[in-house]
Coordinates of C-alpha atoms and ligand atoms in Angstrom, one line a residue:
X1 CA -28.2 28.5 31.9
X2 CA -31.4 26.2 30.4
X3 CA -30.5 28.8 27.6
X4 CA -27.1 27.9 27.3
X5 CA -28.0 24.2 27.6
X6 CA -30.9 24.8 24.6
X7 CA -28.5 26.7 22.6
X8 CA -25.5 24.2 23.0
X9 CA -28.0 21.3 22.4
X10 CA -29.5 23.2 18.9
X11 CA -26.0 24.1 17.6
X12 CA -24.3 20.1 18.4
X13 CA -27.1 18.8 16.4
X14 CA -26.3 21.8 13.6
X15 CA -22.7 20.8 13.6
X16 CA -23.2 17.0 13.3
X17 CA -26.2 17.1 10.4
X18 CA -23.0 19.6 8.7
X19 CA -20.9 16.6 8.8
X20 CA -22.2 15.1 5.8
X21 CA -21.8 12.3 4.4
X22 CA -20.3 8.8 5.1
X23 CA -18.4 6.4 3.2
X24 CA -18.5 2.7 3.4
X25 CA -17.8 -0.3 0.8
X26 CA -19.7 -3.3 -0.6
X27 CA -19.5 -6.4 -3.1
X28 CA -20.7 -6.2 -6.5
X29 CA -19.1 -9.1 -7.4
X30 CA -15.6 -11.3 -7.6
X31 CA -14.2 -13.1 -10.1
X32 CA -11.6 -15.8 -9.2
X33 CA -8.1 -16.3 -10.8
X34 CA -6.6 -19.2 -11.5
X35 CA -3.4 -20.5 -12.4
X36 CA -2.5 -23.0 -15.1
X37 CA -0.8 -26.7 -15.6
X38 CA 1.6 -27.3 -17.8
X39 CA -0.9 -28.3 -20.2
X40 CA -2.8 -25.2 -19.3
X41 CA -5.4 -26.2 -18.3
X42 CA -6.9 -23.8 -15.0
X43 CA -5.9 -24.4 -11.6
X44 CA -7.7 -22.5 -8.9
X45 CA -6.1 -22.3 -5.1
X46 CA -5.7 -20.3 -2.5
X47 CA -2.5 -18.4 -2.1
X48 CA -1.2 -18.8 -5.9
X49 CA -0.9 -14.6 -5.8
X50 CA -2.7 -14.7 -9.7
X51 CA -3.6 -11.1 -8.9
X52 CA -1.5 -8.8 -7.5
X53 CA -1.1 -5.4 -9.9
X54 CA -4.6 -4.3 -12.0
X55 CA -4.7 -1.2 -14.5
X56 CA -8.3 -0.3 -16.3
X57 CA -9.5 0.8 -19.5
X58 CA -12.6 2.3 -18.9
X59 CA -13.7 3.0 -23.0
X60 CA -13.6 -1.0 -23.2
X61 CA -14.2 -2.0 -19.8
X62 CA -11.2 -4.3 -19.6
X63 CA -8.9 -4.7 -16.4
X64 CA -5.4 -5.7 -17.4
X65 CA -3.8 -8.1 -14.3
X66 CA -0.8 -9.2 -13.3
X67 CA 0.3 -11.8 -10.7
X68 CA 3.0 -14.7 -10.6
X69 CA 3.6 -15.2 -14.0
X70 CA 0.2 -14.4 -15.6
X71 CA -1.1 -11.9 -17.5
X72 CA -4.2 -11.7 -17.5
X73 CA -7.0 -9.6 -19.6
X74 CA -10.7 -9.7 -18.2
X75 CA -13.6 -8.4 -19.6
X76 CA -15.9 -6.5 -16.9
X77 CA -18.4 -4.5 -19.0
X78 CA -20.9 -7.2 -17.4
X79 CA -20.1 -6.1 -13.4
X80 CA -22.1 -8.9 -12.4
X81 CA -20.4 -11.1 -14.8
X82 CA -16.6 -10.8 -15.6
X83 CA -15.1 -12.7 -18.1
X84 CA -11.4 -14.0 -18.4
X85 CA -10.7 -13.0 -22.2
X86 CA -7.4 -13.8 -22.6
X87 CA -4.2 -15.4 -20.6
X88 CA -0.6 -15.6 -21.4
X89 CA 2.0 -17.8 -18.9
X90 CA 5.8 -16.3 -19.0
X91 CA 7.8 -18.8 -17.6
X92 CA 10.5 -18.2 -15.3
X93 CA 9.0 -15.0 -14.4
X94 CA 7.2 -12.6 -11.7
X95 CA 5.2 -9.9 -13.2
X96 CA 5.5 -7.3 -10.7
X97 CA 3.2 -4.1 -12.3
X98 CA 1.4 -3.5 -14.9
X99 CA -0.4 0.0 -16.2
X100 CA -3.0 0.9 -19.2
X101 CA -1.9 4.4 -21.6
X102 CA -3.3 5.9 -24.3
X103 CA -3.6 2.5 -26.5
X104 CA -0.7 0.5 -25.2
X105 CA -0.3 -2.1 -21.8
X106 CA 2.5 -1.5 -20.2
X107 CA 3.9 -4.7 -17.6
X108 CA 7.5 -5.0 -15.8
X109 CA 8.8 -8.2 -15.7
X110 CA 11.6 -10.2 -13.6
X111 CA 12.7 -12.7 -15.3
X112 CA 14.5 -15.2 -12.9
X113 CA 15.8 -17.8 -15.9
X114 CA 19.5 -17.0 -14.5
X115 CA 21.5 -13.9 -13.0
X116 CA 21.5 -12.0 -16.3
X117 CA 18.2 -12.0 -17.0
X118 CA 17.6 -11.0 -13.2
X119 CA 19.9 -8.4 -13.1
X120 CA 18.2 -6.8 -16.5
X121 CA 14.8 -6.6 -16.3
X122 CA 12.5 -5.9 -19.1
X123 CA 9.5 -3.6 -19.2
X124 CA 7.0 -4.9 -22.2
X125 CA 5.0 -3.0 -24.4
X126 CA 1.9 -4.4 -26.1
X127 CA -1.2 -3.1 -27.7
X128 CA -4.2 -3.2 -26.0
X129 CA -6.6 -5.7 -26.4
X130 CA -9.0 -5.4 -28.9
X131 CA -12.2 -8.0 -29.6
X132 CA -12.4 -7.4 -33.2
X133 CA -9.1 -6.7 -34.3
X134 CA -7.0 -10.0 -33.9
X135 CA -4.1 -8.6 -36.0
X136 CA -3.2 -5.7 -33.5
X137 CA -4.8 -7.2 -30.2
X138 CA -2.0 -7.6 -27.8
X139 CA 0.9 -7.4 -30.5
X140 CA 4.1 -6.8 -29.3
X141 CA 5.6 -3.5 -29.1
X142 CA 8.8 -3.5 -27.3
X143 CA 10.6 -5.4 -24.9
X144 CA 13.1 -3.0 -23.5
X145 CA 15.7 -3.6 -21.5
X146 CA 16.2 -1.8 -18.0
X147 CA 17.8 -2.1 -14.0
X148 CA 17.8 -4.9 -12.0
X149 CA 14.2 -6.6 -10.7
X150 CA 11.8 -3.8 -11.4
X151 CA 8.9 -3.4 -8.8
X152 CA 6.4 -0.9 -10.4
X153 CA 6.1 1.2 -13.7
X154 CA 4.2 4.5 -14.0
X155 CA 3.5 6.5 -17.5
X156 CA 2.7 10.3 -17.4
X157 CA -0.9 11.1 -19.0
X158 CA 0.6 11.8 -22.6
X159 CA 2.2 8.1 -22.0
X160 CA 5.7 9.4 -23.6
X161 CA 7.6 8.6 -20.2
X162 CA 7.6 5.7 -17.8
X163 CA 9.0 5.4 -14.9
X164 CA 10.3 2.3 -13.7
X165 CA 11.6 1.7 -9.8
X166 CA 14.4 -0.7 -9.7
X167 CA 14.0 -2.3 -6.5
X168 CA 17.1 -4.5 -7.1
X169 CA 16.1 -6.7 -4.1
X170 CA 19.1 -8.9 -2.7
X171 CA 19.3 -12.3 -4.4
X172 CA 22.0 -15.1 -4.6
X173 CA 23.2 -17.6 -1.8
X174 CA 26.1 -17.8 0.2
X175 CA 29.3 -16.7 -2.3
X176 CA 26.6 -16.1 -5.2
X177 CA 25.0 -13.5 -2.8
X178 CA 24.3 -9.9 -4.3
X179 CA 22.9 -6.9 -3.9
X180 CA 22.4 -4.8 -6.9
X181 CA 22.3 -1.2 -7.2
X182 CA 18.3 0.8 -7.2
X183 CA 17.5 3.2 -9.2
X184 CA 15.0 4.8 -11.1
X185 CA 14.5 4.0 -14.6
X186 CA 13.1 6.5 -17.4
X187 CA 11.9 5.2 -20.3
X188 CA 10.8 7.7 -23.4
X189 CA 9.3 7.5 -26.4
X190 CA 9.7 11.5 -27.5
X191 CA 7.4 10.5 -31.0
X192 CA 4.9 8.5 -29.7
X193 CA 4.6 5.1 -28.1
X194 CA 5.2 2.7 -31.2
X195 CA 8.5 4.4 -32.0
X196 CA 11.9 4.1 -30.8
X197 CA 12.5 4.3 -27.0
X198 CA 15.4 5.5 -24.9
X199 CA 16.0 4.1 -21.2
X200 CA 18.0 6.3 -18.7
X201 CA 18.5 4.4 -15.3
X202 CA 19.6 7.1 -12.8
X203 CA 21.3 5.5 -9.2
X204 CA 21.9 6.5 -6.0
X205 CA 25.5 6.5 -5.7
X206 CA 25.7 10.5 -5.3
X207 CA 23.8 9.8 -1.8
X208 CA 26.5 7.1 -0.4
X209 CA 28.8 9.8 1.2
X210 CA 26.2 11.5 2.4
X211 CA 25.1 8.7 5.0
X212 CA 25.4 11.0 8.4
X213 CA 22.7 13.5 6.8
X214 CA 20.6 11.1 5.7
X215 CA 20.1 8.9 8.7
X216 CA 20.2 12.7 11.0
X217 CA 16.7 12.4 9.1
X218 CA 15.8 8.8 10.0
X219 CA 17.0 7.2 6.8
X220 CA 18.2 3.8 6.6
X221 CA 21.2 2.1 5.7
X222 CA 20.1 -1.5 6.5
X223 CA 22.6 -4.1 5.1
X224 CA 26.1 -2.9 5.8
X225 CA 28.0 -6.0 5.9
X226 CA 30.0 -7.4 3.1
X227 CA 31.1 -3.7 2.1
X228 CA 27.7 -2.8 0.8
X229 CA 27.0 0.6 -0.3
X230 CA 23.8 2.6 0.3
X231 CA 23.6 2.6 -3.3
X232 CA 22.8 -1.0 -3.5
X233 CA 21.2 -0.7 -0.5
X234 CA 18.5 1.7 -2.1
X235 CA 15.3 -0.5 -3.0
X236 CA 13.0 2.1 -4.8
X237 CA 9.1 0.9 -5.1
X238 CA 6.8 3.4 -5.3
X239 CA 6.1 6.2 -7.7
X240 CA 4.1 8.7 -7.3
X241 CA 3.9 12.2 -9.5
X242 CA 3.0 15.6 -8.6
X243 CA 0.7 17.6 -10.4
X244 CA 2.2 19.2 -13.2
X245 CA 4.6 15.7 -13.3
X246 CA 8.1 17.6 -13.5
X247 CA 8.9 15.7 -10.4
X248 CA 8.1 11.9 -9.0
X249 CA 8.4 10.9 -5.4
X250 CA 9.5 7.2 -5.4
X251 CA 9.1 5.2 -2.1
X252 CA 12.3 4.0 -0.4
X253 CA 10.4 1.5 1.5
X254 CA 13.2 -0.3 3.7
X255 CA 15.1 2.7 3.8
X256 CA 12.1 4.4 5.7
X257 CA 12.2 7.4 2.8
X258 CA 11.1 8.9 0.3
X259 CA 13.5 10.3 -3.0
X260 CA 12.2 13.0 -5.0
X261 CA 13.2 13.1 -8.9
X262 CA 13.7 16.3 -11.1
X263 CA 11.8 15.2 -14.7
X264 CA 13.5 18.1 -16.4
X265 CA 16.7 17.5 -15.5
X266 CA 16.8 13.9 -15.0
X267 CA 18.5 13.8 -11.9
X268 CA 17.5 12.4 -8.3
X269 CA 18.0 16.0 -5.7
X270 CA 16.9 14.7 -2.7
X271 CA 16.3 11.8 -0.1
X272 CA 13.5 12.6 2.6
X273 CA 13.9 10.5 5.7
X274 CA 10.4 9.5 7.4
X275 CA 11.5 9.0 10.9
X276 CA 9.8 7.7 13.6
X277 CA 6.5 7.4 15.4
X278 CA 6.3 7.3 19.0
X279 CA 3.6 4.6 20.6
X280 CA 3.6 6.7 23.8
X281 CA 0.2 8.3 23.0
X282 CA -1.1 5.4 20.5
X283 CA -2.6 1.9 21.0
X284 CA -1.4 -0.9 19.5
X285 CA -1.3 -5.1 20.2
X286 CA 2.6 -6.3 20.1
X287 CA 1.9 -9.5 21.0
X288 CA 0.7 -12.8 19.2
X289 CA 1.2 -14.9 22.3
X290 CA -1.5 -12.7 24.4
X291 CA -4.5 -14.9 24.1
X292 CA -6.3 -11.9 22.1
X293 CA -7.1 -8.7 21.3
X294 CA -5.1 -6.4 24.1
X295 CA -4.3 -2.7 22.7
X296 CA -2.2 -0.5 25.2
X297 CA 0.7 2.2 24.9
X298 CA 4.4 2.0 24.7
X299 CA 7.2 4.2 25.2
X300 CA 8.9 2.8 22.1
X301 CA 9.2 4.1 18.0
X302 CA 8.5 2.4 14.9
X303 CA 9.9 3.2 11.4
X304 CA 7.2 4.7 8.8
X305 CA 8.7 2.3 6.1
X306 CA 5.4 3.2 3.5
X307 CA 4.4 0.7 0.7
X308 CA 1.9 2.5 -1.1
X309 CA 2.5 6.8 -1.4
X310 CA 0.6 8.9 -3.5
X311 CA 1.1 12.6 -3.9
X312 CA -2.4 14.3 -4.2
X313 CA -3.3 18.5 -3.8
X314 CA -5.8 19.3 -1.2
X315 CA -7.2 22.8 -0.3
X316 CA -4.1 24.4 -2.1
X317 CA -1.7 22.3 -0.4
X318 CA 0.1 19.2 -1.9
X319 CA 0.4 16.4 0.3
X320 CA 1.8 12.7 0.1
X321 CA -0.1 10.0 1.5
X322 CA 1.5 6.9 3.1
X323 CA 0.8 3.8 3.7
X324 CA 2.7 2.4 6.2
X325 CA 3.2 -1.3 6.1
X326 CA 6.7 -1.9 7.5
X327 CA 9.0 -4.2 5.9
X328 CA 12.4 -5.6 7.4
X329 CA 15.2 -7.1 5.4
X330 CA 15.7 -10.2 5.5
X331 CA 18.3 -12.4 3.8
X332 CA 18.6 -14.9 6.1
X333 CA 17.6 -17.7 3.6
X334 CA 20.5 -16.1 1.2
X335 CA 23.3 -15.7 4.0
X336 CA 21.9 -16.2 7.3
X337 CA 21.5 -12.5 7.6
X338 CA 18.2 -10.8 8.8
X339 CA 17.8 -7.1 10.8
X340 CA 14.6 -8.2 13.2
X341 CA 15.6 -9.2 16.9
X342 CA 12.6 -9.9 19.3
X343 CA 11.7 -7.7 22.3
X344 CA 12.6 -10.4 24.4
X345 CA 16.3 -11.0 23.1
X346 CA 16.2 -7.3 22.7
X347 CA 16.2 -7.0 26.6
X348 CA 19.1 -8.1 27.6
X349 CA 20.8 -4.9 25.7
X350 CA 19.4 -1.8 26.8
X351 CA 21.0 1.2 28.0
X352 CA 20.2 3.1 31.0
X353 CA 17.9 5.6 29.3
X354 CA 15.1 2.8 28.4
X355 CA 12.2 3.4 30.5
X356 CA 12.2 0.5 33.6
X357 CA 8.2 -0.5 32.6
X358 CA 9.8 -1.1 28.8
X359 CA 12.9 -3.6 30.3
X360 CA 9.5 -5.1 32.2
X361 CA 7.4 -5.3 29.4
X362 CA 10.1 -6.5 27.0
X363 CA 11.0 -9.5 29.1
X364 CA 7.1 -10.5 29.4
X365 CA 5.8 -12.2 25.9
X366 CA 2.2 -11.0 26.7
X367 CA 3.8 -7.5 26.2
X368 CA 6.8 -6.3 24.4
X369 CA 8.9 -9.9 24.1
X370 CA 7.4 -10.8 21.1
X371 CA 7.5 -7.1 19.1
X372 CA 10.6 -7.5 16.6
X373 CA 13.2 -4.4 16.6
X374 CA 15.7 -3.3 14.3
X375 CA 19.5 -4.9 15.1
X376 CA 21.2 -2.4 12.7
X377 CA 19.2 1.0 14.4
X378 CA 18.7 2.9 17.8
X379 CA 22.2 1.0 19.5
X380 CA 25.1 3.0 20.8
X381 CA 28.6 2.7 20.7
X382 CA 28.4 -0.3 23.0
X383 CA 25.7 -1.7 21.0
X384 CA 23.2 -0.9 23.8
X385 CA 19.4 -0.2 22.6
X386 CA 19.0 3.7 23.3
X387 CA 16.0 3.6 21.3
X388 CA 13.5 0.7 20.3
X389 CA 12.6 1.0 16.9
X390 CA 9.8 -1.5 15.9
X391 CA 8.5 -1.9 11.8
X392 CA 5.6 -0.2 10.2
X393 CA 3.4 2.3 11.4
X394 CA 0.2 0.5 11.2
X395 CA -1.7 3.1 9.2
X396 CA -1.4 6.2 7.3
X397 CA 0.1 9.6 7.2
X398 CA -0.3 12.7 5.3
X399 CA 3.1 14.7 4.9
X400 CA 2.9 18.2 3.3
X401 CA 5.3 18.8 0.4
X402 CA 8.3 20.8 1.9
X403 CA 11.3 20.6 3.8
X404 CA 11.4 17.7 6.1
X405 CA 7.6 16.2 5.0
X406 CA 6.0 17.5 7.9
X407 CA 3.2 15.4 8.9
X408 CA -0.4 16.9 8.7
X409 CA -2.2 14.1 10.0
X410 CA -1.6 10.2 11.0
X411 CA -3.6 7.8 11.6
X412 CA -2.4 7.1 15.0
X413 CA -3.7 3.6 16.3
X414 CA -7.3 3.6 14.8
X415 CA -7.5 1.0 12.4
X416 CA -6.1 -1.4 14.9
X417 CA -8.2 -0.5 16.9
X418 CA -11.3 0.1 14.7
X419 CA -11.1 -3.3 13.2
X420 CA -10.5 -5.0 17.3
X421 CA -13.5 -3.3 18.2
X422 CA -15.9 -4.0 14.8
X423 CA -14.3 -7.5 13.3
X424 CA -12.0 -9.1 16.6
X425 CA -12.4 -12.2 14.8
X426 CA -10.5 -10.6 11.8
X427 CA -7.9 -8.9 13.8
X428 CA -4.0 -9.0 13.1
X429 CA -4.2 -12.3 10.6
X430 CA -2.2 -14.0 8.7
X431 CA -4.9 -15.7 6.6
X432 CA -3.8 -19.2 6.6
X433 CA -5.3 -21.3 4.5
X434 CA -6.0 -24.6 7.2
X435 CA -7.1 -21.5 9.8
X436 CA -10.3 -20.3 10.3
X437 CA -10.3 -16.8 11.1
X438 CA -11.0 -17.0 15.0
X439 CA -7.8 -19.5 15.2
X440 CA -6.1 -17.2 13.4
X441 CA -6.5 -14.0 14.7
X442 CA -3.7 -12.4 16.8
X443 CA -1.1 -14.0 14.8
X444 CA 0.7 -10.6 12.9
X445 CA 0.2 -8.6 16.2
X446 CA 4.0 -9.0 16.7
X447 CA 5.0 -7.8 12.9
X448 CA 3.0 -4.8 11.5
X449 CA -0.4 -5.8 12.8
X450 CA -3.1 -4.8 9.8
X451 CA -0.1 -4.5 7.5
X452 CA -1.4 -1.1 5.9
X453 CA -0.1 -1.6 2.1
X454 CA -2.3 -0.3 -0.8
X455 CA -3.8 3.0 -1.4
X456 CA -6.1 4.6 -3.2
X457 CA -7.6 8.3 -3.9
X458 CA -10.6 9.9 -4.6
X459 CA -12.7 13.0 -4.6
X460 CA -15.7 12.1 -3.5
X461 CA -19.1 14.0 -2.3
X462 CA -16.5 17.1 -1.0
X463 CA -14.1 15.5 0.6
X464 CA -11.0 14.0 0.1
X465 CA -11.7 9.9 0.2
X466 CA -8.9 7.4 1.2
X467 CA -8.9 3.8 0.7
X468 CA -6.5 2.0 2.2
X469 CA -5.9 -2.0 1.9
X470 CA -4.4 -3.8 4.8
X471 CA -2.8 -7.1 4.1
X472 CA -3.0 -8.7 7.1
X473 CA -5.5 -11.0 6.3
X474 CA -7.2 -8.5 4.1
X475 CA -9.5 -5.5 4.0
X476 CA -10.3 -1.6 3.2
X477 CA -10.5 0.9 5.4
X478 CA -12.0 4.5 4.4
X479 CA -10.5 7.5 5.9
X480 CA -11.9 11.2 4.1
X481 CA -10.3 14.6 4.7
X482 CA -12.4 17.8 4.7
X483 CA -11.3 21.4 4.3
X484 CA -9.0 21.0 6.7
X485 CA -6.3 18.4 7.5
X486 CA -7.9 18.7 11.3
X487 CA -10.7 17.3 9.6
X488 CA -9.4 14.0 8.6
X489 CA -11.8 10.7 9.9
X490 CA -11.7 7.8 9.7
X491 CA -14.9 6.3 8.3
X492 CA -15.3 2.2 7.8
X493 CA -13.2 -0.6 7.5
X494 CA -14.7 -3.3 4.7
X495 CA -14.3 -7.5 5.0
X496 CA -14.5 -9.9 2.4
X497 CA -14.8 -12.6 4.6
X498 CA -17.9 -14.3 5.6
X499 CA -17.4 -16.7 8.3
X500 CA -15.0 -17.0 11.4
X501 CA -15.8 -20.7 11.7
X502 CA -14.2 -22.1 8.7
X503 CA -10.9 -22.0 7.6
X504 CA -10.0 -19.9 4.6
X505 CA -8.8 -22.4 2.5
X506 CA -12.4 -24.1 2.7
X507 CA -14.2 -20.4 2.2
X508 CA -11.9 -20.2 -0.8
X509 CA -13.0 -23.7 -2.1
X510 CA -16.5 -22.5 -1.8
X511 CA -15.5 -19.3 -3.8
X512 CA -17.2 -16.8 -1.0
X513 CA -13.6 -15.5 0.3
X514 CA -11.8 -12.3 -1.2
X515 CA -10.2 -9.4 -0.9
X516 CA -6.9 -11.1 1.1
X517 CA -4.0 -9.5 1.1
X518 CA -5.4 -6.4 -1.5
X519 CA -1.8 -5.0 -3.3
X520 CA -3.6 -2.7 -5.5
X521 CA -6.8 -1.1 -5.2
X522 CA -7.9 1.3 -8.5
X523 CA -11.0 3.5 -8.1
X524 CA -13.3 4.6 -10.9
X525 CA -15.4 7.5 -11.3
X526 CA -19.4 6.9 -12.0
X527 CA -18.6 7.7 -15.5
X528 CA -15.7 5.0 -16.3
X529 CA -17.5 2.8 -14.1
X530 CA -19.1 -0.9 -15.6
X531 CA -21.3 -0.4 -12.6
X532 CA -22.8 3.5 -13.6
X533 CA -21.8 4.2 -10.0
X534 CA -18.4 5.0 -8.1
X535 CA -16.5 2.0 -7.6
X536 CA -13.7 0.4 -6.9
X537 CA -11.0 -2.4 -8.3
X538 CA -9.4 -4.1 -5.7
X539 CA -7.0 -7.3 -6.4
X540 CA -6.8 -10.0 -4.0
X541 CA -3.4 -11.2 -4.0
X542 CA -3.8 -14.0 -1.6
X543 CA -7.0 -15.3 -2.5
X544 CA -6.2 -14.4 -6.5
X545 CA -9.7 -12.6 -6.9
X546 CA -10.4 -9.4 -8.8
X547 CA -13.5 -7.2 -7.2
X548 CA -16.0 -4.6 -8.2
X549 CA -17.2 -3.0 -4.6
X550 CA -19.2 -0.2 -4.7
X551 CA -18.7 2.9 -3.1
X552 CA -21.7 3.5 -0.7
X553 CA -21.9 7.5 0.2
X554 CA -24.3 7.9 2.5
X555 CA -26.1 10.9 3.8
X556 CA -25.6 10.0 8.4
X557 CA -29.1 10.8 8.4
X558 CA -31.8 10.2 5.6
X559 CA -29.2 7.2 4.3
X560 CA -30.7 8.2 1.3
X561 CA -27.3 8.8 -0.6
X562 CA -28.1 12.0 -1.8
X563 CA -29.1 15.0 1.2
X564 CA -32.5 15.4 1.0
X565 CA -34.4 18.6 0.7
X566 CA -36.1 17.7 4.5
X567 CA -32.3 17.6 5.4
X568 CA -31.3 20.8 4.1
X569 CA -34.7 22.1 5.6
X570 CA -34.0 21.2 9.2
X571 CA -30.2 21.8 9.2
X572 CA -31.2 25.5 7.8
X573 CA -33.9 25.8 10.5
X574 CA -31.2 24.6 12.9
X575 CA -29.0 26.8 12.1
X576 CA -30.7 30.2 12.3
X577 CA -32.1 28.8 15.9
X578 CA -28.5 28.2 17.0
X579 CA -27.9 32.0 15.7
X580 CA -31.0 33.4 17.4
X581 CA -30.4 31.5 20.7
X582 CA -26.6 32.3 20.5
X583 CA -27.1 36.3 20.5
X584 CA -30.0 36.2 22.8
Ligands
NAG601 C1 14.0 -14.6 -19.9 O1 15.3 -14.7 -19.9 C2 15.8 -15.4 -20.6 C3 16.9 -15.5 -21.0 O2 17.7 -14.5 -21.4 C4 14.7 -15.3 -22.5 O3 14.9 -16.7 -23.2 C5 13.6 -15.3 -22.1 O4 12.8 -15.3 -23.1 C6 13.1 -14.1 -20.7 N1 11.5 -14.3 -20.5 C7 11.1 -13.2 -21.3 C8 10.0 -13.5 -20.9 O5 10.9 -12.5 -21.4
NAG602 C1 36.0 -4.7 2.8 O1 36.9 -3.6 2.0 C2 38.2 -4.1 2.6 C3 38.9 -2.9 1.8 O2 39.0 -2.8 0.7 C4 39.0 -5.3 2.4 O3 40.0 -5.6 3.0 C5 37.5 -6.1 3.7 O4 38.4 -7.7 3.2 C6 36.3 -6.0 2.7 N1 35.6 -7.0 3.7 C7 34.3 -7.7 2.8 C8 34.0 -8.5 4.1 O5 34.5 -7.9 1.8
NAG603 C1 -20.1 -21.5 11.9 O1 -21.6 -21.1 12.3 C2 -22.2 -20.9 12.3 C3 -23.2 -19.4 12.9 O2 -22.9 -20.0 14.0 C4 -23.0 -21.7 12.4 O3 -24.4 -21.9 11.7 C5 -22.2 -23.1 11.3 O4 -22.6 -24.1 12.2 C6 -20.9 -23.2 12.0 N1 -19.8 -23.4 11.0 C7 -19.2 -24.8 11.3 C8 -18.0 -25.3 10.3 O5 -18.8 -25.0 12.4

């Protein structure tokens, strides 16, 4: 009996030792990025969206940023004192994405001037910023006309193909309302970026007559009124390539799907539905009116509706990681239509298959009454709910690339649970300027919770590290994957909020708050980083900040950053004792 105990103890400590490193983030520096008034004076303010998307030139240590209608060039060569070296305002536009490739900067423009300019977006191609070459620095090379309201661009490694996610969100009010065709734009530079280009638009019309098949896989066709068609309902908004860049995967967030594009034949070959997540065995806080944090399981489902998606290969498997933000179509300001219905209202239209406990909880604003459910999905032919679908997976999933994109790992309710445990004052918050975190906490519980939206991946210390940007109010969680997907673990969450009893707006005025609504995260290796260590750049959209965060890799025992020789000796010793005690 004693021997058994000793064996278990020794082997358990060996197991703990061999779990290796843990990962966390800490602040290096933050730059506050202004907007500009009519005479080009800098205007600082919370929630101006001045930094939405970023790109990095590692050679010249330059970050390019877009947000709202402003393009910024930021010198980060001194990471403790980042400097804005150039800015330009593009009137009547929304600059939606930026990339750096080779010698060039690419950015996508949604031009709000008139209907025609919205229906035809633009991709700008500029020469890179060059401090000592005024003639070439940021010289405009192309203005390429693309489809309606482009939301993301992604070049291939050789920079000769640039894909454009043609989101084509509905716009215009009343009789001027329209829902333009979503698509995937393919820009090609067959003879190099500075030579002539071609543009091909791939649309989704071929899927219009395959709706039953698509819906069976959990693809959503959301706005069906007004004779709308599926190819207009789709809103492509995220792009990731497979390893050899022969296939692109396109996130269709509101449609709860990922489309597959064959880049050799330039065709959209498939749309994979992502299905729904059951909350019977995971916990969430579904109410903003329950007086705080109350995590519980409910027999309801949610659509994953990912924003960021990242392809990766890991341990010989091809995977797609998704940040399951959630998003509902809302045309209330345009044509008085939206798709969300609160639980209390849904409670009046339930079929007999809804469990009694759910029926009761829906009538309770402290439980499911405040959560919003889709009014286009889950209804039977009598217009009653057979299934209640809410929005967003409140976490991440890892899916295998293959038929049906099966889930290898899902974070369940862990993001919400960890924030509840470690940062209760910042839990599920809207991040409203005039509120303190304490006053504002729980305000997003009825609407997608932590809102996991941005993703970045890197291999560090032998594990696949996943950085997740959470939008409500703003934090970055880290997950790590070991040599099996079952060995995926939550590591830590970072917040750039110093106080919980000062308003978000005041903390902005004091320049102490950052990473609020982190829309974009870019990993830089130790070699590429201006800090000479592994780091991430973070675009804080609401805080209007560019931040550099250091990635801390800690030996769980020595906290020295590297496994020390004492640790190696001890774990080998434990290993030997473990084997010996096991045998005898
Ligand atoms: C936006 O569209 C208008 C009208 O076509 C055009 O004059 C203007 O140059 C465009 N702006 C940008 C930044 O492309
Ligand atoms: C939808 O199309 C049908 C057939 O073309 C037409 O009769 C109907 O008026 C249209 N409905 C709307 C709302 O436009
Ligand atoms: C916030 O809390 C800190 C620490 O408890 C305290 O020192 C500070 O005075 C408080 N500030 C406000 C504005 O209440």
